[in-house]
Short mmCIF file of C-alpha atoms in Angstrom, two decimals:
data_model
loop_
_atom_site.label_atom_id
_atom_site.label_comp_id
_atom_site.label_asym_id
_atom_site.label_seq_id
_atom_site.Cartn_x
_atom_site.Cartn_y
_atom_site.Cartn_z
CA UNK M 1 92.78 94.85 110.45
CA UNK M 2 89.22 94.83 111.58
CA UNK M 3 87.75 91.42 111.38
CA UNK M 4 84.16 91.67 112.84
CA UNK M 5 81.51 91.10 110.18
CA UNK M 6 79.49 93.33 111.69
CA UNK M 7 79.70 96.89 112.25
CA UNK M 8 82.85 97.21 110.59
CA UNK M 9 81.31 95.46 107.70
CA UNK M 10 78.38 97.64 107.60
CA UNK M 11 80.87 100.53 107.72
CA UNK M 12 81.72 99.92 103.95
CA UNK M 13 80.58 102.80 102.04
CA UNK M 14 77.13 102.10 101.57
CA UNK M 15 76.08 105.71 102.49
CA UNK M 16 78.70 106.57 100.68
CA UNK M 17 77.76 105.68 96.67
CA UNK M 18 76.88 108.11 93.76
CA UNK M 19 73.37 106.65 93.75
CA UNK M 20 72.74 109.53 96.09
CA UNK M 21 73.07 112.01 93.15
CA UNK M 22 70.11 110.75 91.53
CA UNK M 23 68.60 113.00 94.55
CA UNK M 24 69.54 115.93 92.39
CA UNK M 25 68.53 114.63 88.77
CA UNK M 26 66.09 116.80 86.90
CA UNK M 27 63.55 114.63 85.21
CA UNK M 28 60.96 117.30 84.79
CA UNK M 29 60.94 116.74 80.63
CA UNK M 30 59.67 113.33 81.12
CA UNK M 31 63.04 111.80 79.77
CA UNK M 32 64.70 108.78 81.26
CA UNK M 33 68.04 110.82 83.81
CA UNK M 34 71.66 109.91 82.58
CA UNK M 35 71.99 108.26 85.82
CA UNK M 36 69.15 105.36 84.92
CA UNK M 37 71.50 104.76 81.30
CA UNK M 38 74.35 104.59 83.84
CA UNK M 39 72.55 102.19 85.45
CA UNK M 40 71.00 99.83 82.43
CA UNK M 41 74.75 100.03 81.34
CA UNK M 42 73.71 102.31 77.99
CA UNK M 43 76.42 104.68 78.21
CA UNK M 44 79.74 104.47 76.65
CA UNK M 45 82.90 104.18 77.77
CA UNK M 46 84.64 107.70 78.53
CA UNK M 47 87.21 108.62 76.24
CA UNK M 48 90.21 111.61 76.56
CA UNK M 49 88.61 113.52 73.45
CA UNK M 50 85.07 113.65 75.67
CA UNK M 51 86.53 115.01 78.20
CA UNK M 52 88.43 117.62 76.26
CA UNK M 53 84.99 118.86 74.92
CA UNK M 54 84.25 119.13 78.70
CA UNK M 55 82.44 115.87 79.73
CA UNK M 56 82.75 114.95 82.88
CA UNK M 57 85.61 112.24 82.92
CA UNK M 58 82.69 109.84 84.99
CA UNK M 59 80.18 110.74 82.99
CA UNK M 60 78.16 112.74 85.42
CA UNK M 61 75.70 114.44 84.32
CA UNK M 62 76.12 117.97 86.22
CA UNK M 63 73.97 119.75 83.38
CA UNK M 64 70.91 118.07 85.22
CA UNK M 65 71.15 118.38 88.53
CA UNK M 66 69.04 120.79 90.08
CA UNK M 67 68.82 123.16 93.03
CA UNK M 68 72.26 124.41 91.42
CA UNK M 69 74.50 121.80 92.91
CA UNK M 70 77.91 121.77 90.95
CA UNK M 71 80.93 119.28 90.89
CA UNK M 72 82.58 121.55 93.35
CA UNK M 73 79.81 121.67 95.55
CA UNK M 74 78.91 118.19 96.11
CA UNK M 75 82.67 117.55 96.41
CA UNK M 76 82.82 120.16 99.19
CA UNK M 77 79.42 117.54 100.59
CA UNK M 78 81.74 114.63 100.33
CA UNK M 79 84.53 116.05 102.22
CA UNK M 80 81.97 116.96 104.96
CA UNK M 81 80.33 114.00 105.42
CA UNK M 82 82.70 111.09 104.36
CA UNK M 83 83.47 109.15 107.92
CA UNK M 84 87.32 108.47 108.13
CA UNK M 85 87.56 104.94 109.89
CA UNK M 86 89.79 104.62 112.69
CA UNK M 87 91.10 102.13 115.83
CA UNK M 88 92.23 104.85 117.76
CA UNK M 89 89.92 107.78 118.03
CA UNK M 90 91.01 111.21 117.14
CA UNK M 91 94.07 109.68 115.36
CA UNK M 92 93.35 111.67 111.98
CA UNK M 93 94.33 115.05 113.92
CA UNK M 94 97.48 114.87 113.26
CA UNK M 95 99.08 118.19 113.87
CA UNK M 96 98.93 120.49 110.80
CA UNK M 97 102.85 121.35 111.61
CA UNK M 98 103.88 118.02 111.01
CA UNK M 99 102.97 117.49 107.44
CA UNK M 100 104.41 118.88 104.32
CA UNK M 101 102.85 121.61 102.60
CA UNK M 102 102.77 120.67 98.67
CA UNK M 103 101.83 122.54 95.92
CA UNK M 104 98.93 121.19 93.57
CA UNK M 105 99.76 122.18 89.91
CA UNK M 106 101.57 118.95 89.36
CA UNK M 107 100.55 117.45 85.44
CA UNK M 108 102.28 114.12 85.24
CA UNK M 109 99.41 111.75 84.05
CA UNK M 110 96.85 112.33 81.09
CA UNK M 111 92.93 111.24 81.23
CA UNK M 112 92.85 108.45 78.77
CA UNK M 113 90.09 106.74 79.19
CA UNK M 114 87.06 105.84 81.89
CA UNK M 115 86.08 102.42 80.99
CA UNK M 116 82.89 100.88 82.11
CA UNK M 117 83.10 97.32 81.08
CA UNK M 118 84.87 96.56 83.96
CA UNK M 119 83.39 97.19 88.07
CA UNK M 120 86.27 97.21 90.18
CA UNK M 121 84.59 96.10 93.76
CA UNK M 122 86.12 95.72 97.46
CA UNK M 123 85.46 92.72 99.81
CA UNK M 124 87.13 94.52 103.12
CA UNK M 125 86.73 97.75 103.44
CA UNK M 126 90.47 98.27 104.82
CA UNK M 127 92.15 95.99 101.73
CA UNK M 128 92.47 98.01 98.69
CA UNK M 129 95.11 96.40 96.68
CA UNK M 130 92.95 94.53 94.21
CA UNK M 131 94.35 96.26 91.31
CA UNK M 132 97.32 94.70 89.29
CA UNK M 133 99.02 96.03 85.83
CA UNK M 134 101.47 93.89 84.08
CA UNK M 135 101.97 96.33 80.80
CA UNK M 136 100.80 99.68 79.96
CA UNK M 137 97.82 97.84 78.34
CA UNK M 138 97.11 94.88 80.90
CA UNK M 139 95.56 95.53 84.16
CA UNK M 140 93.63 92.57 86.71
CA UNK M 141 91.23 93.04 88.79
CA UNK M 142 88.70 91.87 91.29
CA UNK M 143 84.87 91.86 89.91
CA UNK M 144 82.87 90.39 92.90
CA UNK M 145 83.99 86.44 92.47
CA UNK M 146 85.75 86.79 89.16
CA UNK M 147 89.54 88.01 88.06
CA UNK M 148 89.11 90.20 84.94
CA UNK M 149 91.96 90.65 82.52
CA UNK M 150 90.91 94.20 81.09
CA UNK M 151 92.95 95.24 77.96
CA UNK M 152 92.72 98.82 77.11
CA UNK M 153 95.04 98.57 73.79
CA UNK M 154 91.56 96.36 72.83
CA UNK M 155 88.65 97.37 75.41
CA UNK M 156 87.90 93.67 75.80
CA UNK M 157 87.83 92.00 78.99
CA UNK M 158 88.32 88.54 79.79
CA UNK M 159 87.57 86.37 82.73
CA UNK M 160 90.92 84.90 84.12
CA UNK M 161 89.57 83.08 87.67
CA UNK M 162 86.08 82.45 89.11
CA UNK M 163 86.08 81.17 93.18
CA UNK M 164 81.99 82.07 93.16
CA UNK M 165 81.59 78.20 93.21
CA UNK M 166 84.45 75.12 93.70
CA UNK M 167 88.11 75.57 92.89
CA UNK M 168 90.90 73.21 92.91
CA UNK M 169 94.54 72.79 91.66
CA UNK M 170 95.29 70.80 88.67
CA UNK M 171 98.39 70.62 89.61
CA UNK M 172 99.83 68.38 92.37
CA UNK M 173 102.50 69.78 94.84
CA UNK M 174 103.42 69.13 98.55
CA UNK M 175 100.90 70.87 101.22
CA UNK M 176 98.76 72.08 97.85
CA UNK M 177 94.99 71.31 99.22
CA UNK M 178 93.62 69.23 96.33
CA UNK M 179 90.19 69.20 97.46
CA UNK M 180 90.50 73.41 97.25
CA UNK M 181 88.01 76.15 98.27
CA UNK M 182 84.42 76.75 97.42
CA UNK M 183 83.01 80.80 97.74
CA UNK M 184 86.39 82.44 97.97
CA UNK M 185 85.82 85.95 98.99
CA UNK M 186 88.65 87.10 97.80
CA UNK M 187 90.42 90.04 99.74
CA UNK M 188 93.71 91.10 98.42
CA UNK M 189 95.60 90.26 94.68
CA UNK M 190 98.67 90.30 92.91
CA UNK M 191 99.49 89.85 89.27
CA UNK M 192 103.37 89.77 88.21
CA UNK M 193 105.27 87.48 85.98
CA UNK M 194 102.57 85.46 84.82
CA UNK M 195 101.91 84.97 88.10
CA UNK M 196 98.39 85.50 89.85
CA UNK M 197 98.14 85.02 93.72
CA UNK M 198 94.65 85.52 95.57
CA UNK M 199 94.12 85.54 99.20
CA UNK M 200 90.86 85.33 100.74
CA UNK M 201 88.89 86.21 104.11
CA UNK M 202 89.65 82.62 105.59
CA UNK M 203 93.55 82.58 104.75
CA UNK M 204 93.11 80.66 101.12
CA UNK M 205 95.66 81.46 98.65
CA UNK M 206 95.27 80.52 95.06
CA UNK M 207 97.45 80.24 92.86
CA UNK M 208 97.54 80.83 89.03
CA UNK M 209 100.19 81.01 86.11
CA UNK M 210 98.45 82.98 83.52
CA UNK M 211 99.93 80.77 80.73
CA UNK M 212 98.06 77.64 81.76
CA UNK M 213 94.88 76.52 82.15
CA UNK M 214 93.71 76.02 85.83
CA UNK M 215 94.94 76.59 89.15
CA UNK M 216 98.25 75.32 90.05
CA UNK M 217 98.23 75.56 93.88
CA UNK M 218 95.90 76.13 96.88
CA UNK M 219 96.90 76.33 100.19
CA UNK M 220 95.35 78.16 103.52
CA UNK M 221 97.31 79.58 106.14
CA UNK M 222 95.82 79.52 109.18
CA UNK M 223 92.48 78.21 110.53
CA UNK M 224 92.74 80.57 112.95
CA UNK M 225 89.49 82.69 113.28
CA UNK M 226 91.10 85.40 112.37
CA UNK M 227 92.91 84.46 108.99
CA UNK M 228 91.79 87.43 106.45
CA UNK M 229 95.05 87.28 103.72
CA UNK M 230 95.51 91.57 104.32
CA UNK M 231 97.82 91.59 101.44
CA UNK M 232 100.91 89.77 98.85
CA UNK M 233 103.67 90.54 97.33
CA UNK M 234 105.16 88.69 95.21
CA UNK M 235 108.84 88.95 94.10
CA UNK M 236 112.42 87.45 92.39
CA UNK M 237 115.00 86.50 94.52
CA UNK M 238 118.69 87.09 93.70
CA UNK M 239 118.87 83.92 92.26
CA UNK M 240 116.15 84.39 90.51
CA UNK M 241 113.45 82.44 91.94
CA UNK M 242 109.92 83.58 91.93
CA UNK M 243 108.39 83.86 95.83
CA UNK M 244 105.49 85.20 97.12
CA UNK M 245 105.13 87.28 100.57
CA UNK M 246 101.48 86.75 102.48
CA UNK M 247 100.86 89.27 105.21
CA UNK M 248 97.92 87.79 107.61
CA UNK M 249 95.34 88.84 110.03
CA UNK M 250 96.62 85.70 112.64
CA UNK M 251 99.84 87.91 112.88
CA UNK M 252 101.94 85.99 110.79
CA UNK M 253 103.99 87.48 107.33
CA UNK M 254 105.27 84.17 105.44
CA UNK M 255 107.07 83.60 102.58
CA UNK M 256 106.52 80.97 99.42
CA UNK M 257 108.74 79.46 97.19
CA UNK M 258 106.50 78.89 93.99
CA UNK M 259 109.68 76.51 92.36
CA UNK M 260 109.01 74.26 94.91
CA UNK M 261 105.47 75.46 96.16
CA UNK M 262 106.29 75.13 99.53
CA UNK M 263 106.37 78.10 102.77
CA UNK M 264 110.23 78.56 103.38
CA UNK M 265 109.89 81.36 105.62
CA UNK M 266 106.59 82.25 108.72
CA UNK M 267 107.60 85.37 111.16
CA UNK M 268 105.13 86.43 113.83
CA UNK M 269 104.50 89.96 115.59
CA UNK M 270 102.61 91.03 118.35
CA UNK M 271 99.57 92.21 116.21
CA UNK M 272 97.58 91.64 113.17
CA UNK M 273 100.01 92.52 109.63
CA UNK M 274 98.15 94.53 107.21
CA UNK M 275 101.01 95.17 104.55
CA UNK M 276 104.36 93.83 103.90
CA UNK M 277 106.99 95.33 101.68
CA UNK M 278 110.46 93.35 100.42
CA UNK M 279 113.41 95.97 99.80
CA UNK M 280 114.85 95.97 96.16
CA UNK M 281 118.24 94.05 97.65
CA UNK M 282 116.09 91.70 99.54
CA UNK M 283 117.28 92.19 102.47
CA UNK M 284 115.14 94.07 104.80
CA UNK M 285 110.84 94.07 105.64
CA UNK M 286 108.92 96.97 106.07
CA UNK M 287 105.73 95.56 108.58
CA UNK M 288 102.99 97.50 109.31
CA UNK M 289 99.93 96.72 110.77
CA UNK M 290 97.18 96.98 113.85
CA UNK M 291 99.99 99.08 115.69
CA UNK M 292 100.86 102.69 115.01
CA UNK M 293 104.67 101.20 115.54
CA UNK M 294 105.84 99.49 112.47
CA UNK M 295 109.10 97.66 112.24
CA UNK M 296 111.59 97.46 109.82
CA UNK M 297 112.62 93.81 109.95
CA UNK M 298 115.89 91.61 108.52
CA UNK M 299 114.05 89.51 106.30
CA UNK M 300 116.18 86.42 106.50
CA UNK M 301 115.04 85.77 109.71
CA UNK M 302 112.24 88.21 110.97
CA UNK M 303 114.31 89.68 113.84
CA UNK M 304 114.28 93.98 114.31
CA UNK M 305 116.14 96.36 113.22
CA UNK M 306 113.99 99.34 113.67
CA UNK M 307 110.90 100.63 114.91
CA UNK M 308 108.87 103.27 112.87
CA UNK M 309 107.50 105.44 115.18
CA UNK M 310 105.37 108.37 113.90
CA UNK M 311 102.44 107.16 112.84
CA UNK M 312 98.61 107.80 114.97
CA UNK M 313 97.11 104.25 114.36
CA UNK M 314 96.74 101.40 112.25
CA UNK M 315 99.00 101.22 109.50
CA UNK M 316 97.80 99.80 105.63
CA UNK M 317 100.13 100.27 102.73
CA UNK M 318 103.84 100.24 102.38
CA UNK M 319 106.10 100.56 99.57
CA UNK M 320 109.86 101.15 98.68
CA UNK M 321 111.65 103.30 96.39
CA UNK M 322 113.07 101.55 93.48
CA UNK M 323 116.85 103.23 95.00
CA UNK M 324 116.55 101.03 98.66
CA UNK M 325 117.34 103.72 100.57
CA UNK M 326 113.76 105.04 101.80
CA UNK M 327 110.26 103.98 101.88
CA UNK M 328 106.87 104.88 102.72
CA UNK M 329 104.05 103.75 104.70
CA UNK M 330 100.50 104.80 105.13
CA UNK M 331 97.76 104.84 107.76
CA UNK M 332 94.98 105.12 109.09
CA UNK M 333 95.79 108.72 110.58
CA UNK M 334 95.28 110.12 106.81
CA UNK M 335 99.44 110.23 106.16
CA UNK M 336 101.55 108.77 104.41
CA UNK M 337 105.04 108.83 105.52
CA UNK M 338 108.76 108.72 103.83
CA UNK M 339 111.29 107.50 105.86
CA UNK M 340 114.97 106.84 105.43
CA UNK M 341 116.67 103.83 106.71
CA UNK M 342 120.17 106.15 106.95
CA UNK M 343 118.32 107.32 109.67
CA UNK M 344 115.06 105.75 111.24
CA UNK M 345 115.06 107.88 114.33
CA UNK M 346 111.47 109.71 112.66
CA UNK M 347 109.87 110.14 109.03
CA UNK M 348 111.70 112.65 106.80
CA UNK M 349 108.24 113.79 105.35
CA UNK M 350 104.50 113.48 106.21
CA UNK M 351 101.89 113.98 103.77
CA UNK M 352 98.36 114.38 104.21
CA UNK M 353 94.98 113.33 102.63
CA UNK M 354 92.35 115.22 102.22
CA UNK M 355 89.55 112.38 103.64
CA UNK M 356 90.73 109.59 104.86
CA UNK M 357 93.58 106.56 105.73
CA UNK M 358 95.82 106.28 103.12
CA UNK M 359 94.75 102.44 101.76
CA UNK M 360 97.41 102.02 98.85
CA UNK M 361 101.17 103.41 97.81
CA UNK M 362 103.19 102.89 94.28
CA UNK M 363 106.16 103.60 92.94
CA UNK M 364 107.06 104.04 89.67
CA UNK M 365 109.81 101.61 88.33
CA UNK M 366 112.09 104.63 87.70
CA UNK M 367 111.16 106.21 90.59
CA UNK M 368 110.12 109.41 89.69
CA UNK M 369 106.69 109.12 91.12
CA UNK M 370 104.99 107.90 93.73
CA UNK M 371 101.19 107.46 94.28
CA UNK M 372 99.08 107.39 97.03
CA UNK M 373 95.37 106.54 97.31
CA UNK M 374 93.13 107.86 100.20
CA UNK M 375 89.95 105.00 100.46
CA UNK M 376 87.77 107.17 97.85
CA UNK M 377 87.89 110.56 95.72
CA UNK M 378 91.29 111.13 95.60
CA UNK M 379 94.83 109.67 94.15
CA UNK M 380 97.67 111.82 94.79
CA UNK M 381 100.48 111.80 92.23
CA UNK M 382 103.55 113.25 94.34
CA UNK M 383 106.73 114.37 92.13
CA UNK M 384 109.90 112.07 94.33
CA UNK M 385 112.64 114.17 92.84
CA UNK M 386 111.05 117.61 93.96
CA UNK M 387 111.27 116.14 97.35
CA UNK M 388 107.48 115.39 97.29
CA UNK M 389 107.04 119.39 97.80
CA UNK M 390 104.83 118.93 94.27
CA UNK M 391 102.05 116.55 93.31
CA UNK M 392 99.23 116.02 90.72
CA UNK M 393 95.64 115.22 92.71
CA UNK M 394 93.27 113.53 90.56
CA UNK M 395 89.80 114.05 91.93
CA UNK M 396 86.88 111.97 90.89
CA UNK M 397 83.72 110.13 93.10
CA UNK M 398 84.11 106.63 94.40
CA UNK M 399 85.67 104.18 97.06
CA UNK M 400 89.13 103.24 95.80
CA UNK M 401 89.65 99.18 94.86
CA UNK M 402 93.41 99.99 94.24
CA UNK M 403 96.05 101.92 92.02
CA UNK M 404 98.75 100.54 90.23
CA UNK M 405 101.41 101.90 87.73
CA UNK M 406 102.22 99.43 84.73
CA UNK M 407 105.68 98.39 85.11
CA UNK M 408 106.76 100.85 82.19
CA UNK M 409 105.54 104.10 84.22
CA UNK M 410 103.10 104.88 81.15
CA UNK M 411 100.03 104.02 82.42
CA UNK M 412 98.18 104.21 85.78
CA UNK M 413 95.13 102.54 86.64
CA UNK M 414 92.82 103.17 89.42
CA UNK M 415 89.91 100.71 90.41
CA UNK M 416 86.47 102.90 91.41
CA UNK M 417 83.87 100.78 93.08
CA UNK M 418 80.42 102.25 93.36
CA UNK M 419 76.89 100.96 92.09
CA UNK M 420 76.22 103.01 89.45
CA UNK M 421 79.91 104.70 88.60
CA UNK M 422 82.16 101.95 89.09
CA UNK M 423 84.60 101.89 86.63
CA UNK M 424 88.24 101.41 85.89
CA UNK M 425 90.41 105.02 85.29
CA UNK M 426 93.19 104.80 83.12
CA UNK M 427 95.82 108.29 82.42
CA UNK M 428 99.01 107.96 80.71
CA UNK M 429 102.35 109.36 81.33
CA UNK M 430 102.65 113.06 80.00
CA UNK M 431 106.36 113.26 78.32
CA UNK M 432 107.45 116.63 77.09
CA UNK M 433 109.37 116.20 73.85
CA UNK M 434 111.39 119.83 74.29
CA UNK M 435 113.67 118.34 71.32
CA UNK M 436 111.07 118.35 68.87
CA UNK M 437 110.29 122.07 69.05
CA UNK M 438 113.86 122.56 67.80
CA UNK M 439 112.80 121.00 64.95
CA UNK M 440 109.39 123.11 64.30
#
């Protein structure tokens, strides 16, 4: 992952925000434009019943812009303009042949709601995974310092952690820094089992059991220059023990044992390791990173047991299939691959974005779908048991914080970060009760 704080940081979006479509506002009857009571936070919160009367689900206000500029238009502008970032030039030309064509017409998730009280934002613009459900009503994310509990069964929001000023565990525990961090900018999150992890730009990782008051643990990595915390996962063992997994820009992927507190586990590869994924029987890594090579990994001890070859350039999200028989990774070329380990010779599918790397990949506990999220616009909602030959798109305008089924399948949140749209989108899980029209 890109750590330079300069370029590369000024590569984050900036050109990119919806502020640009106040270029377009008609203001010519003197009245304040919809885009100023976006931005005094006036307007409401989004519901599924607007949008079936034909509101746009972000609130747009396409009625007013002028010189005739529709949705489609400016999203035709978007995909003209919008810069895909890549460490290897030309990667995103990945030939046309090589990716599977997939029909659109897909309608697996329902608009529920676009809720406003929460502002998803991004620290890195390569680390998207800084949104977290833990029910079909409970979803965490990052709001510039703070972790927000956002409950949509309520619309109330509720701040969980704040490392904009001094933070230290309450707790004491072997190799836990007591004296803690101050300014945490944190870059990647995850929320499971009452269990929050945070990992910030200088390899901090905080620790926090929803249930009790405080921090419980802080620890940093590295102190290596180049110590971003790319991503976490954490995870049960067999016996049941809670661990977490922290993948690091110093090269390193190591493993915590939150009974004990304490690193049981550090493996090191030849480049920087932007995502890490545990298989379902624990036994095997997916590692992905500054390489287009990624390796599948034993993850007892960190030694190979295949390389993924395939991939253009830098590599970002990873995820398996609730069965442990394939996986998928995605990168910086704009794919997102699905490979099987009965036979890790090359992917079995690639699928293609429409702008840009793919930042962020979920499963759904039953495995049914899986979702991928390009860095803005666009989530794709692929149908697994059609063999990924069908998928739901849902289009919208914004740089992508991160995506995240609930553990249920019924919801599926996805963070939008932009100045005056930024927002959290929630859709529910269609169901078609056939047995009921039996009935009628």
């Amino acid at each position: 992952m890109s750590h330079q704080q300069g370029d590369d940081a000024d590569y984050v979006a900036n050109e990119y925000e919806m502020e640009e479509i106040d270029d377009y506002t008609d203001d010519s009857d003197g009245s304040d434009s919809d885009v100023d009571d976006y931005m005094n936070n006036e307007m409401l919160d989004i519901s599924a019943a607007d949008a079936r009367r034909g509101k746009d689900i972000q609130g747009i206000p396409w009625e007013r812009l002028i010189n005739v500029i529709t949705r489609e238009k400016y999203k035709e502008i978007r995909l003209e303009e919008y810069k895909n970032y890549e460490n290897f030039l030309r990667s995103g030309e990945t030939p046309q042949k090589e990716c599977k064509t997939t029909k659109k017409d897909g309608f697996y998730y329902d608009f529920r709601r676009n809720s406003r009280s929460v502002k998803s934002t991004i620290q890195h613009f390569q680390l998207r995974n800084l949104v977290w459900a833990t029910s079909k009503h409970d979803v965490y994310l990052i709001e510039h310092f703070s972790v927000i509990h956002w409950s949509s069964m309520t619309c109330a929001r509720t701040e969980v952690l704040n490392v904009s000023g001094h933070v230290a565990p309450h707790e004491k525990h072997p190799g836990s820094l007591l004296e803690g961090f101050t300014e945490t900018q944190v870059s990647t999150l995850a929320v499971k089992d009452k269990l929050l992890v945070a990992g910030g730009f200088q390899g901090e990782l905080i620790c926090k059991y929803l249930d009790r008051p405080g921090v419980c643990f802080c620890s940093r990595t590295t102190y290596n220059d180049n110590a971003v915390t790319n991503a976490i996962e954490i995870y049960n063992t067999a016996s049941g023990a809670l661990h977490f997994i922290a993948s690091s820009n110093d090269s390193g992927v190591r493993d915590f044992d939150l009974e004990k507190f304490q690193l049981s586990k550090h493996f090191r590869f030849p480049w920087p390791v932007n995502h890490t994924s545990l298989s379902p029987n624990g036994n095997l890594l997916i590692i992905v990173g500054d390489d287009p090579e990624g390796i599948l990994v034993d993850s007892t001890n960190g030694e190979a047991v295949a390389p993924l070859c395939g991939h253009l350039n830098s590599s970002f999200a990873s995820a398996w299939h609730p069965d442990g028989l394939t996986f998928a990774t995605g990168n910086q070329d704009k794919t997102c691959r699905i490979w099987d380990i009965r036979n890790l010779s090359k992917s079995v599918a690639a699928l293609k974005g429409n702008l840009g790397t793919i930042r962020s990949i979920r499963y759904t506990s039953d495995g049914r779908y899986m979702a991928i999220a390009e860095p803005a616009d666009f989530v794709h909602v692929f149908d697994v048991k059609s063999g990924y030959e069908v998928e739901q798109e849902i289009d919208f305008f914004g740089e992508i914080s991160g995506v995240s089924f609930s553990p249920d399948t019924e919801s599926l949140f996805i963070g939008v970060w932009d100045r005056t749209y930024g927002s959290l989108l929630e859709f529910e899980r269609r169901h078609n009760y056939s047995y009921l029209d039996t009935i009628i």
